[in-house]
Structures are given as structure tokens and as C-alpha cells.
Coordinates of C-alpha atoms in Angstrom, one line a residue:
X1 CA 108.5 100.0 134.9
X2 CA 106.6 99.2 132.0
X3 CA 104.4 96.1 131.7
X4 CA 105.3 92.7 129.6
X5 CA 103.6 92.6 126.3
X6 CA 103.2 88.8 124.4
X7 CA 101.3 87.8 121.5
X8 CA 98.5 85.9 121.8
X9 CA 96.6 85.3 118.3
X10 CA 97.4 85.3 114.6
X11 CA 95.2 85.8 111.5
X12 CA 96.2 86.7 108.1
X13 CA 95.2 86.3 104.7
X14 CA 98.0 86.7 101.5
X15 CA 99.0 85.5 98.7
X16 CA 99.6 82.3 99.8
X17 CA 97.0 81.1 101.7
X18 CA 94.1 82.1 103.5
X19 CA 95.6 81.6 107.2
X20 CA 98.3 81.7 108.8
X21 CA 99.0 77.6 108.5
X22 CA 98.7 78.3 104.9
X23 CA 101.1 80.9 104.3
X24 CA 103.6 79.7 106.5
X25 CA 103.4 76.6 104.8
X26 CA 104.2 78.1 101.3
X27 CA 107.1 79.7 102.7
X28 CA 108.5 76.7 104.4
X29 CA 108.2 75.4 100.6
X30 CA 109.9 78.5 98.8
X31 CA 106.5 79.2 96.8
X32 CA 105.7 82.2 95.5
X33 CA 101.9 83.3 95.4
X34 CA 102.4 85.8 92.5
X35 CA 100.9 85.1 89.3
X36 CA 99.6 87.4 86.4
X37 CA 96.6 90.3 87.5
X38 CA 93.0 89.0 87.6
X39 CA 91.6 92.0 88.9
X40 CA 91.2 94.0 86.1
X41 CA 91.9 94.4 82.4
X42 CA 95.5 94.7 82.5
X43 CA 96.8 94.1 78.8
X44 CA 97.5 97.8 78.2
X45 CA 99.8 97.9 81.5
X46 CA 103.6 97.1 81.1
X47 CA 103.2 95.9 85.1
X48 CA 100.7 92.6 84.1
X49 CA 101.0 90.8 87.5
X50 CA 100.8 91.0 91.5
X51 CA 100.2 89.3 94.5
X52 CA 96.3 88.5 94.7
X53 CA 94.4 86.4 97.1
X54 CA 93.5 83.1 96.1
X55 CA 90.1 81.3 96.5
X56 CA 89.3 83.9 99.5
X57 CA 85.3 83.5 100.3
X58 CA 84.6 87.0 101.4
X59 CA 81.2 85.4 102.6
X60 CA 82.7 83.5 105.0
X61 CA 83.6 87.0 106.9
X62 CA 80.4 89.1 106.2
X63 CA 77.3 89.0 104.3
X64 CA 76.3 89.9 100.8
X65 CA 74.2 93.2 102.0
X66 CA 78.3 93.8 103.9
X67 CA 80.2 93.0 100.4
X68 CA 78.3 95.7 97.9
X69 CA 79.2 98.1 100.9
X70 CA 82.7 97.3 102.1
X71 CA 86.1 98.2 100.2
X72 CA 88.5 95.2 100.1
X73 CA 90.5 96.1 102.4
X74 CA 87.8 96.3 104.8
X75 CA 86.9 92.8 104.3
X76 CA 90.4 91.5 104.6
X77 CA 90.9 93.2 108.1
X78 CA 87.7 91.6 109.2
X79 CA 88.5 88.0 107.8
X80 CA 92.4 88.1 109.4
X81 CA 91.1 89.8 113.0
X82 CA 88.3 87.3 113.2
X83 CA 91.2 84.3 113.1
X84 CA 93.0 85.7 115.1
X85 CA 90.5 86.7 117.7
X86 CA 89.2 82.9 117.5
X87 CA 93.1 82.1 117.9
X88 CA 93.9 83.9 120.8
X89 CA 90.3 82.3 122.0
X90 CA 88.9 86.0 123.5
X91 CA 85.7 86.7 124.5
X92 CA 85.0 90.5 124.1
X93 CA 82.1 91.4 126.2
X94 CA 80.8 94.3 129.0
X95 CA 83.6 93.0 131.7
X96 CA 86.9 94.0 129.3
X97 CA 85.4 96.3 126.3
X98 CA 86.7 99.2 127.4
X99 CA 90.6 98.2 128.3
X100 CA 90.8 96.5 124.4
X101 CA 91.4 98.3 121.5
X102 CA 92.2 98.2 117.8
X103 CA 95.2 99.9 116.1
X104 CA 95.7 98.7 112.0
X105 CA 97.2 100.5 109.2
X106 CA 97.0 100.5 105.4
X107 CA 98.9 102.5 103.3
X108 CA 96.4 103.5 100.9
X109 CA 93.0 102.4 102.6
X110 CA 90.1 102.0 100.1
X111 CA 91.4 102.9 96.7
X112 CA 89.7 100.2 94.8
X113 CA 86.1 102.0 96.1
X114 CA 87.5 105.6 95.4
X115 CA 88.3 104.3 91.0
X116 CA 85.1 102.7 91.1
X117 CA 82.6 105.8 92.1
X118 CA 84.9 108.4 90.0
X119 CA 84.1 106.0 86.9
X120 CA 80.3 106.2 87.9
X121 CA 80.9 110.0 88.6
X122 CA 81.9 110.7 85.3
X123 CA 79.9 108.7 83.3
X124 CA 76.4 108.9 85.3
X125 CA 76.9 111.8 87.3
X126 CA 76.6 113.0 91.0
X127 CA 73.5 111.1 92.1
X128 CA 74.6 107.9 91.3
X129 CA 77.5 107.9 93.6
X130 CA 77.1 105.4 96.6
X131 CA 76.5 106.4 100.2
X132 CA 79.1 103.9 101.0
X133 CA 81.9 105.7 99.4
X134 CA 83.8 107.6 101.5
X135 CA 83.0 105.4 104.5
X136 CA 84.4 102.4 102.2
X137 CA 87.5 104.7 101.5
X138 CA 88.9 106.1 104.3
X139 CA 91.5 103.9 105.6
X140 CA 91.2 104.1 109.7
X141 CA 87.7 102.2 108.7
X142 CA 89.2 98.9 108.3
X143 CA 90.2 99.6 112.4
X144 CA 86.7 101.0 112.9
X145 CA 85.0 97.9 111.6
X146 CA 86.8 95.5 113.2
X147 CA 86.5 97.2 116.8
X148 CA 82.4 97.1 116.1
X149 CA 82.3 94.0 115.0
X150 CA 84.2 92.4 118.2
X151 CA 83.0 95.5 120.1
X152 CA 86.3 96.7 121.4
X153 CA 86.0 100.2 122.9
X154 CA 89.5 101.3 123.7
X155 CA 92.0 103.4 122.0
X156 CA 91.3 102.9 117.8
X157 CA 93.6 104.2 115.7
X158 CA 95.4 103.9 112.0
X159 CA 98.4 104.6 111.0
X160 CA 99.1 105.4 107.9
X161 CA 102.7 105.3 106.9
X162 CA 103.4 103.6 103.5
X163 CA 105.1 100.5 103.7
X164 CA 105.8 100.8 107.4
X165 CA 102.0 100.8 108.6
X166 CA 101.5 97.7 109.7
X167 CA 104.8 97.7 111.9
X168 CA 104.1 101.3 113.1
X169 CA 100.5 99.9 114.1
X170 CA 101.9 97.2 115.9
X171 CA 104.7 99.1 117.9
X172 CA 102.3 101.4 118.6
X173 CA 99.8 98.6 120.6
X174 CA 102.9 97.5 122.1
X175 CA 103.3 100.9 123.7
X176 CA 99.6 101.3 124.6
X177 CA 99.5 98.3 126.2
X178 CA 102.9 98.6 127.8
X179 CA 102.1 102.2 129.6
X180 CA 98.9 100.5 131.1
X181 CA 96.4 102.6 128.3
X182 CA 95.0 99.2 127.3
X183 CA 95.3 95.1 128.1
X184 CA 94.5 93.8 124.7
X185 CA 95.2 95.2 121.3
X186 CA 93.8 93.9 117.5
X187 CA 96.5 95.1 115.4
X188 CA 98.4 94.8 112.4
X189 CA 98.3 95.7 109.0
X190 CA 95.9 95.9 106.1
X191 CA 96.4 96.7 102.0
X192 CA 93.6 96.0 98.7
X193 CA 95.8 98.3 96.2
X194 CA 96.0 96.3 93.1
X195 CA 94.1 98.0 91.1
X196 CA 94.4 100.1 87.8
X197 CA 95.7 103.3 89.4
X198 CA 98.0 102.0 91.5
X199 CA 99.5 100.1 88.7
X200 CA 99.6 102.7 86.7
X201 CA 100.9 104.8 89.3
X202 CA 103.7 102.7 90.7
X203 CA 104.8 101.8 86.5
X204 CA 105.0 106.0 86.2
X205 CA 107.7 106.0 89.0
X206 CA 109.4 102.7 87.3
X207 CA 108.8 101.2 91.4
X208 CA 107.6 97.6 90.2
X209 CA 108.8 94.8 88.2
X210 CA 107.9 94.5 84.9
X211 CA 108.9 90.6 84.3
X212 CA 105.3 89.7 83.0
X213 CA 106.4 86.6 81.0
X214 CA 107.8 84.3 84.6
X215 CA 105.7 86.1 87.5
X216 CA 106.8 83.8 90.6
X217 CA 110.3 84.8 89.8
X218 CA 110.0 89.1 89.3
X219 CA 110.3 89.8 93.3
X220 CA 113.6 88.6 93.7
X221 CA 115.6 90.6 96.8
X222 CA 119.0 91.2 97.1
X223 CA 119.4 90.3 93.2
X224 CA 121.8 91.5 90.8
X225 CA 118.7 91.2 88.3
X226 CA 116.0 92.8 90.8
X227 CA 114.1 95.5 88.6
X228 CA 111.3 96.3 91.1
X229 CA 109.2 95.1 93.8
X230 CA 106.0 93.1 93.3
X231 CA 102.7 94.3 95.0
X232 CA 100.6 92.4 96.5
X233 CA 97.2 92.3 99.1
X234 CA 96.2 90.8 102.5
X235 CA 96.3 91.5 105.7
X236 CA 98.3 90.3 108.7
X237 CA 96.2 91.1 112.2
X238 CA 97.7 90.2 115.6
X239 CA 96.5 90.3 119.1
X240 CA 98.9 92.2 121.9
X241 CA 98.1 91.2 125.3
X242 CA 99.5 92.5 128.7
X243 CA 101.1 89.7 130.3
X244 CA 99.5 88.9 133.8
X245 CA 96.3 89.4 131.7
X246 CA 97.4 86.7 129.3
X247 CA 98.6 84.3 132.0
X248 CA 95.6 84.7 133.9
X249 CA 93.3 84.1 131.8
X250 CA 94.9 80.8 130.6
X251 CA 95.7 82.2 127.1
X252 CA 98.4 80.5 124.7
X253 CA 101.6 82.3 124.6
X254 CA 103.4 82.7 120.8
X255 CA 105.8 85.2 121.5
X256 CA 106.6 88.5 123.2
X257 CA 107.1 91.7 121.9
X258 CA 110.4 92.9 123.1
X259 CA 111.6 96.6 121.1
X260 CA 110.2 98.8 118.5
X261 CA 112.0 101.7 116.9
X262 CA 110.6 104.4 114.7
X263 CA 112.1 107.4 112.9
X264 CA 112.4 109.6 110.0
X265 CA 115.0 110.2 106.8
X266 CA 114.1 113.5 106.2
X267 CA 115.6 113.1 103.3
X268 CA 113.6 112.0 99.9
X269 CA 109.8 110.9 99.0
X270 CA 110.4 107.3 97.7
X271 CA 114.9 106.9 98.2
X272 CA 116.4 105.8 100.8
X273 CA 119.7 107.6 101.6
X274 CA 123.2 105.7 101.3
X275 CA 123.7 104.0 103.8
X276 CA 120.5 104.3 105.3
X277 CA 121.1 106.0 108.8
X278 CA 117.3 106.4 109.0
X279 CA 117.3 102.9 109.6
X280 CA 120.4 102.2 110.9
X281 CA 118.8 104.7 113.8
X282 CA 115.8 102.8 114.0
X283 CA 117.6 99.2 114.5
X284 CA 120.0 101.0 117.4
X285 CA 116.3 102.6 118.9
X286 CA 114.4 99.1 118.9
X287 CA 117.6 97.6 120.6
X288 CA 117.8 100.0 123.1
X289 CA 113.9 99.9 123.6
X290 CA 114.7 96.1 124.4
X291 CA 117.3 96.0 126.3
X292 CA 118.9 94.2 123.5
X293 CA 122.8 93.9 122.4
X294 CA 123.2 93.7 118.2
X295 CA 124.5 90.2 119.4
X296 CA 121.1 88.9 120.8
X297 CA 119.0 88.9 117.6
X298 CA 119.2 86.0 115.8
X299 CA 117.4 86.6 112.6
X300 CA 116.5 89.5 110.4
X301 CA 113.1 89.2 108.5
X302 CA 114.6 92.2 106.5
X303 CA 112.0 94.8 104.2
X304 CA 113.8 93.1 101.2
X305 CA 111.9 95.1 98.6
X306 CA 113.3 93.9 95.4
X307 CA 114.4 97.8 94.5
X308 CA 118.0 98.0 93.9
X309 CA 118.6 101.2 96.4
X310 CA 116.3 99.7 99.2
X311 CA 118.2 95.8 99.2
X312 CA 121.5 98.0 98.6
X313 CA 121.4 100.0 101.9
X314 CA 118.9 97.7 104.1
X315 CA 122.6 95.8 104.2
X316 CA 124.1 98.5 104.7
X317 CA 122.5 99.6 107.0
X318 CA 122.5 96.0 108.6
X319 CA 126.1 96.1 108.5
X320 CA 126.4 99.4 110.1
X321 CA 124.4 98.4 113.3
X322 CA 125.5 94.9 113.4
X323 CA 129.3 94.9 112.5
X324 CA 131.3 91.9 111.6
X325 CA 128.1 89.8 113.5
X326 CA 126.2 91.1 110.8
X327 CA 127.3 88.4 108.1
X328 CA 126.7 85.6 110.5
X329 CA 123.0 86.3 111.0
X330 CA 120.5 84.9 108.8
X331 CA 118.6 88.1 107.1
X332 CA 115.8 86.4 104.3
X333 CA 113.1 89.0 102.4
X334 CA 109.6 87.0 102.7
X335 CA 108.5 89.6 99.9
X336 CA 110.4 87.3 97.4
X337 CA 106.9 84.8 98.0
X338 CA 104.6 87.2 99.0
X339 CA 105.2 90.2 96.6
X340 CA 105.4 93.6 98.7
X341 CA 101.6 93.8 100.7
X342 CA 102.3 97.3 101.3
X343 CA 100.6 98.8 104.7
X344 CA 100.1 95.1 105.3
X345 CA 103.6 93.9 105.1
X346 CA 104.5 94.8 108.5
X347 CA 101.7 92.4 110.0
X348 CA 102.3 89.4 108.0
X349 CA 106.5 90.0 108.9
X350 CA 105.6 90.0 112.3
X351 CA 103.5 86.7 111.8
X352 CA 106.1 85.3 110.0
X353 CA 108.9 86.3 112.5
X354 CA 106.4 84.7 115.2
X355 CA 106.5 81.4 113.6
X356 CA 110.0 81.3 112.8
X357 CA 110.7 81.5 116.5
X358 CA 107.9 79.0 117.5
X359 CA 108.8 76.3 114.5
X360 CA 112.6 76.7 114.8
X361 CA 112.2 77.3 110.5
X362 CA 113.8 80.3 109.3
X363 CA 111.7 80.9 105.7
X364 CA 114.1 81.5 102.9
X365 CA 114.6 84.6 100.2
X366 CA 113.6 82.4 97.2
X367 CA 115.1 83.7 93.4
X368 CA 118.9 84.7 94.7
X369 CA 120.1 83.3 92.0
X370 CA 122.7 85.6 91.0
X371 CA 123.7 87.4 94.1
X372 CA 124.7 90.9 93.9
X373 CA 128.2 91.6 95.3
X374 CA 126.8 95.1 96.9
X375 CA 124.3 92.2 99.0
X376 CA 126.5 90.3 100.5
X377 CA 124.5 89.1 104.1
X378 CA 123.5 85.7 104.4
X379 CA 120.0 85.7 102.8
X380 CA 118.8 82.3 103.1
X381 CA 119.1 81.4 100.0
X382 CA 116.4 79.4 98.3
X383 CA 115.9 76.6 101.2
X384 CA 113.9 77.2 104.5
X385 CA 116.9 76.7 107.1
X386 CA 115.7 74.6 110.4
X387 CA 117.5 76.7 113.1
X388 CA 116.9 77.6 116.9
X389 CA 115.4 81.6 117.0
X390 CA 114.4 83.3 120.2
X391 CA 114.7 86.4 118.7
X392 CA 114.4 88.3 116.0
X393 CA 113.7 91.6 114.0
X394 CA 111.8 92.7 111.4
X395 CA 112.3 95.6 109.4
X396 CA 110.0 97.7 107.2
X397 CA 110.8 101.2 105.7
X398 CA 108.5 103.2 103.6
X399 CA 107.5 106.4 101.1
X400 CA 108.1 109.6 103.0
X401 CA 111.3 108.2 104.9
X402 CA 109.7 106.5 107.5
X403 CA 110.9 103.9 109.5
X404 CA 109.7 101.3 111.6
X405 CA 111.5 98.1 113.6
X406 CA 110.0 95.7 115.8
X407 CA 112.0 93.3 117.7
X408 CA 109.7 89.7 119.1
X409 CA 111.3 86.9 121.5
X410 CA 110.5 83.6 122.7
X411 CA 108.3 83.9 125.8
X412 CA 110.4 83.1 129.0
X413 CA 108.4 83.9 132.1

């Protein structure tokens, strides 16, 4: 029989705040944390705007001999797993070390770092290239810092699966911790992509909007007007906890991690096929990994990219798994606030899915204003809806055809 999972900490740093409390209050409020790109020089771009942190003290997290070492990304996975380390109040020492571990994905890992020392490459020339980079860019290093800063010497890993890392990383912990490989697990998801490539990148493959001139309104889900999906940074780090572990050490209880599904399209890069039975398998493998009927969940934090194939088939795949139920359950796309954080998405989700259940708030898909007929779920429309939620899913899909569901519900012990 495999042991009870629950969550016991949240940290996270977006585009709308630098905490949880923050974010979840901007989404409560329908705002949207994208504005134009800061980041870099962006005028020659036809993509001008993003999802950047705001106001976020990297100095607060590490110190200034740390920040002329550390890629972005790095630095966000430190900041979001210390909160939520403080938040789940755990004391990592000698006694429990070994039986905690650290599992948190990014998509692209240090890309930022890797632009910077080509440019210095190619204009100064090998020697001037920093120690630092390749330790700065590979992307399991945002896990391998935060397991030596909190000393956690158990299984580390990252997984790095697009758009689906963070919830890969955390249905992975769930696993761990459910077949008695580890207690406690930091986990989550991680992303610091904006930057000149990436942009550049994304605009070749006509991925991202392009609606410079009213930013808080270009990630707009399940519209008939959508034209591409927003990125954005941050992180999203939980901690997974075996149960008797959590109770007996007095711990507070948010939630508890009930299914996750994973599998593959095997069908195209970057498009989804019609219909999506990639994810239509995954929904039907998270249910049965939880014991779960269709009829049980009672909310959908839905990927909800923006992309007209992805919103298209996400419903219909929803409809698919869920049948005539399907339109009665509230399904809203947080990316309409956030933008799309990429390998982090999955860990902010699963925050967000969290707090829905614990608040009784489900957060709304803000910019629906002119529905598209081929969309037709309830989305949430505009308004945060007060509504009792013990359980609920959140999907992410991503590049490659990968899939990824996790399914979270109200503690009952």
C-alpha cells in the first residue's frame, strides 16, 4: 500500500508578487502582472513584452559574491524554496538529511548565463569566459543549490520537460515519497527565459503574442482573438511530506497530493494532436492513480496557453474524459495573469490549485472577452468565483508531446 503524501509549504515568486500571499492576491483581483520587457533592448523585437518579476531583492536570498555567480533561475529557486521551507517550518539537520530530497525542473535552465559568455566569447575571446558558466547553466543546478543550501541529501533530481517540468517534478516527489524512497521532498518548478534568444526564438516559430501596444490583455485563453501565449519567469517550490511524518511532527496541513498522470503524443515537436488523446490519456491515468471518478474533481486549473490549437483541444480533451460533467466544472487558465512561466508553470498551478481548495476562491481566466465557439467549458470568466473545492486538477502539456497531470485534495485524515 503506498503511503499518504500532503503538502506542507509554499514559496513562489511571479509576476505578481513575490510570495505566494501576493500572487494569489492578484489573482483573486483578475490582475495581470505582464507589462512591456525590461530586460533587455527589445525595440527591434516584434514580441516587446513578458511576464517579469517585480521589485524582487535577489539580496534578500543570497549575497553579492552569490549574484555575479548564479543564473536567474538559480536565484529564483533559492528565494521560492527558502519560503517555503520557512512555511512548512522544517528544520533540516543530521537526524532527517538523508530521507529529504529535492526534485525541480526548468525547461531551459540557465540561458540568460549561456547569451551572456557567448557575447564575451566572441568579442574577448576564450579566457575571458567565467568559471561560473556552465555551473550557472545547467539546469538540474537550481535543484543542486537548493539541496546545499538546506542540506538535503536524498534523491535530487530535474526534470526537464518543457512546459510540463514543474508538474513532472512534483508527481515525481509524490512518487518518491509515496514508495517509502524519501519523507520530505523540495519540489516544483523553476524558469529565467526572457531573454533575447528566447524571444527571438519563440517570435521565429510565431509561439507568442505580439500585442505590444495593451500587454495585460495579449495572454488571453480560450479567446477567439488569442494569437500566442505570453512568457513569463518565477518559480513555484513546494514541500511533499509523507503523512505520519507530517502529523507527527506537528506540521500544518494545505493539501494532499492525490493522482499524477504522465505520458507522451508521439506525435509532433510543438502541436498537440486533435483531440488531444495524449492528454486525454493522462487525465484517465491521474484518475486512476487516485482512485478518482471524472465526477470527483471539482475544478480544472487547465494549461490554458493562449495558442489557438493548445485552448482548442485542452477542451477537447476535457470533454473527452469528462463527458456531459465536463461543462459543469469550472476550468480557468491562471496564464491569462501570469503569462506562461514555462518549466515553472507547473509549480505555481499547483500553488494555485492549493489555495483554491484552502480559500474556497476559484481564480478566474481574465480577457474572455469574446469567447471562441470551439471553447465552450466554463472558464471563469473574468471574476474570481467563491466556491467550495476539495479537489482539483491541474494540467500542463509541453514541446516534445509530453504530458503531465496532477490531481491535489483537501486533507481528510
Amino acid at each position: 500500500m503506498q503511503r499518504r503524501v500532503v503538502i506542507t509549504g509554499l514559496g513562489a515568486v511571479t509576476p505578481l508578487g513575490n510570495s505566494v500571499k501576493e500572487t494569489w492576491d492578484g489573482l483573486c483581483s483578475g490582475k495581470s502582472g505582464i507589462a512591456k520587457i525590461t530586460k533587455f533592448d527589445c525595440a527591434d523585437f516584434e514580441t516587446q513584452i513578458a511576464g517579469e518579476l517585480k521589485n524582487f531583492d535577489p539580496l534578500k536570498y543570497i549575497s553579492k559574491k552569490e549574484l555575479r555567480r548564479y543564473d536567474d533561475f538559480i536565484i529564483f529557486a533559492l528565494a521560492a524554496s527558502e519560503m517555503a521551507v520557512e512555511d512548512a517550518q522544517l528544520t533540516i539537520d543530521d537526524t532527517n538529511c538523508e530521507r529529504i530530497g529535492v526534485i525541480i525542473g526548468s525547461a531551459i535552465g540557465g540561458l540568460g548565463t549561456i547569451e551572456k559568455e557567448i557575447q564575451i566569447l566572441m568579442q574577448s575571446g576564450p579566457k575571458r569566459v567565467s568559471p561560473f558558466t556552465i555551473p550557472s547553466a545547467l539546469a538540474n543546478l537550481g535543484a543542486g543549490h537548493v539541496a546545499i543550501r538546506f542540506g538535503a541529501k536524498g534523491p535530487i533530481s530535474c526534470t526537464v520537460t518543457a512546459c510540463s517540468s514543474g508538474n513532472n517534478a512534483i508527481g515525481d516527489s509524490f512518487h518518491i515519497i509515496a514508495d517509502g524512497y524519501a519523507e520530505i521532498m523540495i519540489t516544483g518548478g523553476v524558469e529565467a527565459a526572457i531573454t533575447p534568444l528566447a524571444v527571438a526564438g519563440f517570435n521565429a516559430m510565431r509561439a507568442i503574442s505580439m500585442n505590444n501596444d495593451e500587454p495585460q490583455k495579449a495572454s488571453r485563453p480560450f479567446d477567439l482573438n488569442r494569437n500566442g501565449f505570453v512568457m513569463s519567469e518565477g518559480a513555484g517550490i513546494l514541500i511533499l511530506e509523507e503523512l505520519t511524518h507530517a502529523l507527527n511532527r506537528g506540521a500544518r496541513i494545505y493539501a494532499e497530493v492525490a493522482g499524477y498522470g504522465s505520458t507522451c503524443d508521439a506525435f509532433h515537436m510543438a502541436q498537440p494532436p486533435e483531440g488531444h488523446e495524449g492528454a486525454v490519456r493522462c487525465m484517465k491515468a491521474a484518475l486512476l492513480d487516485a482512485g478518482m471518478m471524472a465526477g470527483d474533481i471539482q475544478y480544472i486549473n487547465a494549461h490554458g496557453t493562449s495558442t489557438p490549437l493548445n485552448d482548442k483541444y485542452e477542451t477537447e480533451a476535457i470533454k473527452t474524459v469528462f463527458g456531459d460533467y465536463g461543462k459543469m466544472i469550472p476550468v480557468s487558465s491562471t496564464k491569462s495573469m501570469t503569462g506562461h512561466m514555462l518549466g515553472a508553470a507547473g509549480g505555481i498551478e499547483a500553488i494555485i490549485s492549493i489555495k483554491a481548495i484552502n480559500e474556497g476562491i476559484i481564480p478566474p481566466t481574465i480577457n474572455l472577452d469574446t469567447p471562441d465557439p470551439s471553447c465552450d467549458l466554463d472558464y471563469v470568466p473574468q471574476l474570481a468565483r467563491k466556491q467550495d473545492v476539495t479537489t482539483v486538477m491541474s494540467n500542463s502539456f509541453g514541446f516534445g508531446g509530453v504530458n503531465s497531470v496532477l490531481i491535489m485534495k483537501k486533507f481528510q485524515g
